[in-house]
GROMACS .gro file of C-alpha atoms in nm:
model
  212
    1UNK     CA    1  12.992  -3.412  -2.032
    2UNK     CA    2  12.920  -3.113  -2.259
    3UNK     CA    3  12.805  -2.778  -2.121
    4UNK     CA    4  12.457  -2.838  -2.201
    5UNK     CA    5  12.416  -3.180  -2.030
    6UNK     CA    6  12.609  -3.027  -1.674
    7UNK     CA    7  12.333  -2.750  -1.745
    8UNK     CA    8  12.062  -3.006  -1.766
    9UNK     CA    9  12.183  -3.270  -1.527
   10UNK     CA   10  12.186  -2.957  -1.215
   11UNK     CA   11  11.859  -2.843  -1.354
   12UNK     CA   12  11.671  -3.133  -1.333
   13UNK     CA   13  11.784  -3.206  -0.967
   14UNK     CA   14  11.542  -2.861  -0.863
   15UNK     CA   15  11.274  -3.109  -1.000
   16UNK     CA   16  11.400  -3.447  -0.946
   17UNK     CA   17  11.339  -3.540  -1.320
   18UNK     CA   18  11.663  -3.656  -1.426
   19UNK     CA   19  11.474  -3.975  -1.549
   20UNK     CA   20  11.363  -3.736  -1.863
   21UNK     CA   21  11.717  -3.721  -1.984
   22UNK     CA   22  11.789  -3.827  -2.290
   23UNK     CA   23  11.995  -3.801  -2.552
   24UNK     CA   24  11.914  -3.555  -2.696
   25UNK     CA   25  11.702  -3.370  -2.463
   26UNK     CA   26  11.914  -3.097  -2.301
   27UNK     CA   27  11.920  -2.803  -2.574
   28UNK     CA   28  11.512  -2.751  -2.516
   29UNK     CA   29  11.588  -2.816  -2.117
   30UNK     CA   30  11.813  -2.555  -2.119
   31UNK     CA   31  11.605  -2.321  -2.314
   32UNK     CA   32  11.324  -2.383  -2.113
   33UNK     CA   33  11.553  -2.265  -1.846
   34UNK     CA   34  11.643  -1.934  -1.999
   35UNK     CA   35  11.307  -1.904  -2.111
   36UNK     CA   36  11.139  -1.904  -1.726
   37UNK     CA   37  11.455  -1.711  -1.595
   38UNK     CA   38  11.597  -2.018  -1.421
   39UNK     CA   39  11.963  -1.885  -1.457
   40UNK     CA   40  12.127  -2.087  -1.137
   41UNK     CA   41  12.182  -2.389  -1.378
   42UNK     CA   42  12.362  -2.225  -1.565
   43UNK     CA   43  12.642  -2.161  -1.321
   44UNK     CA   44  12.743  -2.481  -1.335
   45UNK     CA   45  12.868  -2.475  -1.704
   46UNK     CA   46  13.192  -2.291  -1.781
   47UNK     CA   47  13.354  -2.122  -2.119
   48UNK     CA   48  13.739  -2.008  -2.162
   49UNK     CA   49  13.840  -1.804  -2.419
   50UNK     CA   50  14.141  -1.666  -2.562
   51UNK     CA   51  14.106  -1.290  -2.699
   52UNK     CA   52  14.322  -1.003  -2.756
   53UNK     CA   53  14.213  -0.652  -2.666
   54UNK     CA   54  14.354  -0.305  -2.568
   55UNK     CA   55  14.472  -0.232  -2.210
   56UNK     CA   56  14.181   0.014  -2.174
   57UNK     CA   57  13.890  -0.221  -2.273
   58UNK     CA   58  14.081  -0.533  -2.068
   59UNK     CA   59  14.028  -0.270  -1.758
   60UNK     CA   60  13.694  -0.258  -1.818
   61UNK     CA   61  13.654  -0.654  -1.906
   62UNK     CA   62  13.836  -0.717  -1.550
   63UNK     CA   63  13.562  -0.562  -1.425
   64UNK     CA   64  13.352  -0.875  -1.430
   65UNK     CA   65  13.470  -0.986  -1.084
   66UNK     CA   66  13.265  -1.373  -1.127
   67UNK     CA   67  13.485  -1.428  -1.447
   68UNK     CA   68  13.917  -1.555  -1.410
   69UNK     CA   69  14.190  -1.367  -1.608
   70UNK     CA   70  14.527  -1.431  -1.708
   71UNK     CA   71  14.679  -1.183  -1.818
   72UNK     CA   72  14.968  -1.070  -2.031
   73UNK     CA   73  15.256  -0.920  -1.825
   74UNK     CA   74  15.409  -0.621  -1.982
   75UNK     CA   75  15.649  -0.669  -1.668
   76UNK     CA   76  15.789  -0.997  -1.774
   77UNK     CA   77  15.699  -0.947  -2.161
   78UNK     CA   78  15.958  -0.774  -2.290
   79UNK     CA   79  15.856  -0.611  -2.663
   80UNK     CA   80  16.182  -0.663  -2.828
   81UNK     CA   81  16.014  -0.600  -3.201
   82UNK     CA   82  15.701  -0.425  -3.344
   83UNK     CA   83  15.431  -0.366  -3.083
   84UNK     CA   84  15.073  -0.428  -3.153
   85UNK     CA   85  14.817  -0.155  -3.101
   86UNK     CA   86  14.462  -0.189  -3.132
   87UNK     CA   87  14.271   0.036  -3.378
   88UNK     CA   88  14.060   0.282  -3.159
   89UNK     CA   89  13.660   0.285  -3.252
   90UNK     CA   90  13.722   0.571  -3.383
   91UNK     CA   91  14.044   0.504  -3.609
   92UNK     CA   92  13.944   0.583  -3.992
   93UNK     CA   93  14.186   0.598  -4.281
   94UNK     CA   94  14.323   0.951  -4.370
   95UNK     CA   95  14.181   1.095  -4.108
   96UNK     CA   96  14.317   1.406  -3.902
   97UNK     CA   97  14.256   1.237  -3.530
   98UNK     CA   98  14.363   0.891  -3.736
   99UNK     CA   99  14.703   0.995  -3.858
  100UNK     CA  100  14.778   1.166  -3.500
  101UNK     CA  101  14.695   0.818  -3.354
  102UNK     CA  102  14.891   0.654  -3.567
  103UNK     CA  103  15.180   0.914  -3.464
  104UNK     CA  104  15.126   0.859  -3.101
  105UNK     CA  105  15.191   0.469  -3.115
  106UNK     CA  106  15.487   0.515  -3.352
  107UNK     CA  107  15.613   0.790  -3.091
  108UNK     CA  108  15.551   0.483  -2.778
  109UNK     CA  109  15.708   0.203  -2.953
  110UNK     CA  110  16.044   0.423  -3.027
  111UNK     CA  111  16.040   0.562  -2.684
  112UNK     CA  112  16.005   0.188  -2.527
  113UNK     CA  113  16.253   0.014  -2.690
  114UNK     CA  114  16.478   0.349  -2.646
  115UNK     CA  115  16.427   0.315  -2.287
  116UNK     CA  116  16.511  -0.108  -2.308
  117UNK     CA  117  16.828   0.052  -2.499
  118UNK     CA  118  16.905   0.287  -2.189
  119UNK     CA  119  16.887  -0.067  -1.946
  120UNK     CA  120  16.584  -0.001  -1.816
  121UNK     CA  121  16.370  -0.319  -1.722
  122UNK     CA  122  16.071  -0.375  -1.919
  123UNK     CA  123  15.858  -0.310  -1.583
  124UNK     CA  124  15.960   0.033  -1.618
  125UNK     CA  125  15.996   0.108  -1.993
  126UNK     CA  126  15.636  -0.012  -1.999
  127UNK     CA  127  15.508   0.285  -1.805
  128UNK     CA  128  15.544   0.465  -2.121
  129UNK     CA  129  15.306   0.240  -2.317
  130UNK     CA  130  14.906   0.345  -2.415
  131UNK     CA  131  14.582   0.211  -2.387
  132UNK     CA  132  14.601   0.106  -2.691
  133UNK     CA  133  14.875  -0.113  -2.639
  134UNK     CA  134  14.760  -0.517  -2.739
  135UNK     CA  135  14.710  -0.746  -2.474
  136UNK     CA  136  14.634  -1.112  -2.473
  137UNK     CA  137  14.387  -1.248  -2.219
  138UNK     CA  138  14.256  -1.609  -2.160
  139UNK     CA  139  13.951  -1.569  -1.968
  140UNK     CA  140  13.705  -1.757  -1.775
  141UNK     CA  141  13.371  -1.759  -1.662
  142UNK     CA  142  13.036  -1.947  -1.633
  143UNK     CA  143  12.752  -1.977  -1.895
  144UNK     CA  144  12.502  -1.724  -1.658
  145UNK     CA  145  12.796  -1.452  -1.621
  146UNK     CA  146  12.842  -1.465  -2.015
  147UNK     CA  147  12.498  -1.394  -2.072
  148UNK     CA  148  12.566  -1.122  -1.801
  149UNK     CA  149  12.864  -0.977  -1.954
  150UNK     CA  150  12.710  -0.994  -2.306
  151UNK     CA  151  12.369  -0.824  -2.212
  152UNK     CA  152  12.580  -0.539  -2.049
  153UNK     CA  153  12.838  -0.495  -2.285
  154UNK     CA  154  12.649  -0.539  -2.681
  155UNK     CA  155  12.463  -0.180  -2.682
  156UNK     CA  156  12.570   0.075  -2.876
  157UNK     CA  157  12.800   0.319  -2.777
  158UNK     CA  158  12.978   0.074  -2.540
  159UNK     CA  159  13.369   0.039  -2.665
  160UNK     CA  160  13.353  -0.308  -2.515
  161UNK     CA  161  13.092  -0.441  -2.713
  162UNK     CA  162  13.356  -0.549  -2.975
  163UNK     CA  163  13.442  -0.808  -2.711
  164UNK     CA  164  13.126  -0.937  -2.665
  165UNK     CA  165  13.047  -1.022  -2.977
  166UNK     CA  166  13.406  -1.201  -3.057
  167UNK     CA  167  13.357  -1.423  -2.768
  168UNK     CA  168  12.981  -1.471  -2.915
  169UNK     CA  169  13.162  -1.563  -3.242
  170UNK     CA  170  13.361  -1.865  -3.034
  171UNK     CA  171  13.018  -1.988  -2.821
  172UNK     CA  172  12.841  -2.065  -3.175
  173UNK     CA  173  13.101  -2.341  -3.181
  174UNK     CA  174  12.960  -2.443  -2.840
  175UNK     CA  175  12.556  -2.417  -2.863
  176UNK     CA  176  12.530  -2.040  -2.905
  177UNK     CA  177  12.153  -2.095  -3.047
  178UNK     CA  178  12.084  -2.239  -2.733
  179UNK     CA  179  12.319  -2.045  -2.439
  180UNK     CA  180  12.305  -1.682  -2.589
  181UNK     CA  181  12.054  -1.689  -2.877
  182UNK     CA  182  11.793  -1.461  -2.734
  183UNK     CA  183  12.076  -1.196  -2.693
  184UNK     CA  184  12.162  -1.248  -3.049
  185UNK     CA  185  11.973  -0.926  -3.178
  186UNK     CA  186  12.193  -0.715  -2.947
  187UNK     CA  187  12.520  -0.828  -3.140
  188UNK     CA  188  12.343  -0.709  -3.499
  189UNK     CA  189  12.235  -0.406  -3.311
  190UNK     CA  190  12.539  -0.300  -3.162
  191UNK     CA  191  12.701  -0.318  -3.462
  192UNK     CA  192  13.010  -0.513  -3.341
  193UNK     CA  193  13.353  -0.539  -3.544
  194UNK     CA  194  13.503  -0.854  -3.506
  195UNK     CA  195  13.787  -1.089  -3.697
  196UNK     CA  196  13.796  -1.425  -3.561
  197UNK     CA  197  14.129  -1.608  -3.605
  198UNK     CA  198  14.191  -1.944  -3.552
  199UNK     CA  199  14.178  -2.194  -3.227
  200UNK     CA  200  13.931  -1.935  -3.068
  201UNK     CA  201  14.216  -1.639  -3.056
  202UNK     CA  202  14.029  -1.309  -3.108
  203UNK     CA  203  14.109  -1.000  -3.317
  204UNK     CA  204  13.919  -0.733  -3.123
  205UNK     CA  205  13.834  -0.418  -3.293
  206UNK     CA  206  14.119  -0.463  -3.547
  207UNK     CA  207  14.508  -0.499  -3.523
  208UNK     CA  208  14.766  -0.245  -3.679
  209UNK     CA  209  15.079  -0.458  -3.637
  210UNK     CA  210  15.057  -0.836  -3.491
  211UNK     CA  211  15.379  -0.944  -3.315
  212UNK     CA  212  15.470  -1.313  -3.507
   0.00000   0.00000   0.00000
């Protein structure tokens, strides 16, 4: 059962119609849902994701307490090669602050692996690490938390906007028009940089080096 029919199966019990299902009769359900701000049904509908983010925005993300993480360890991930950082909002080429960025991460990745080279674990050597520092999350939650998380976190000026509208980019594949397409304005507002790869992965806010 796709998300839309466990949307409009739980629905229709509140009104004991479920002899109006049909084949094709749960996208205007559902959006007669959203419409009259009959969220519960849409608890019982969920959406993973894959996405890869900085450590500073994934603090943020783990905010959303109704949504499940797993997480990247840097304890047991030990960065033997290049280490991926991700481009701040504010990165631009040739730029003063840009360049001294750039510097920065250059400085962390020789100082980690110098510290792997000294025997240190990588639970310690990783205390030397920045924000900026890539991280891979797989991440869980239900259709009404989405719709939560995206209507909090698509404005402007929010840094994790970006990750709203990536994971927006993976629902279109799943009946965006119909689950988040009233918040859709907020992603074109918002102004939202995005790359999606493939099988759902997500380049958040750009990549300067991608581990292989």
């Amino acid at each position: 059962m796709n998300a839309l029919r466990q949307i409009e199966y739980a629905g229709r019990n509140c009104y004991r119609s479920h002899d109006k299902i049909t084949n094709d009769s749960a996208p205007a359900f559902v959006r007669s849902l959203i419409r009259r701000g009959h969220l519960a049904p849409l608890e019982f509908a969920d959406m993973s994701v894959e996405l890869v983010t900085s450590r500073d925005v994934m603090a943020e993300l783990t905010r959303h307490r109704l949504a499940s993480f797993c997480i990247e360890s840097q304890r047991y991930v030990c960065m033997n090669g290049e280490i991926a950082f991700i481009l701040p909002c504010f990165y631009r080429e040739s730029d003063e602050a840009s360049e001294f960025w750039e510097f920065c991460m250059t400085d962390a990745e020789q100082s980690y692996h110098f510290l792997l080279e000294k025997g240190l674990k990588p639970e310690d050597a990783r205390k030397i690490l920045p924000n900026s520092t890539a991280t891979h999350i797989v991440m869980k939650a239900n259709i009404r938390e989405w719709r939560h998380i995206f209507s909090l976190r698509l404005g402007k000026g929010v840094q994790i906007h970006a990750v709203g509208g990536g994971v927006l980019v993976v629902v279109v594949q799943e009946h965006a028009d119909v689950i988040v397409g009233d918040l859709a304005g907020q992603l074109l507002e918002g102004g939202v940089r995005h790359q999606v790869v493939h099988d759902g992965v997500l380049i958040v806010g750009g990549i300067q080096r991608i581990v292989k």
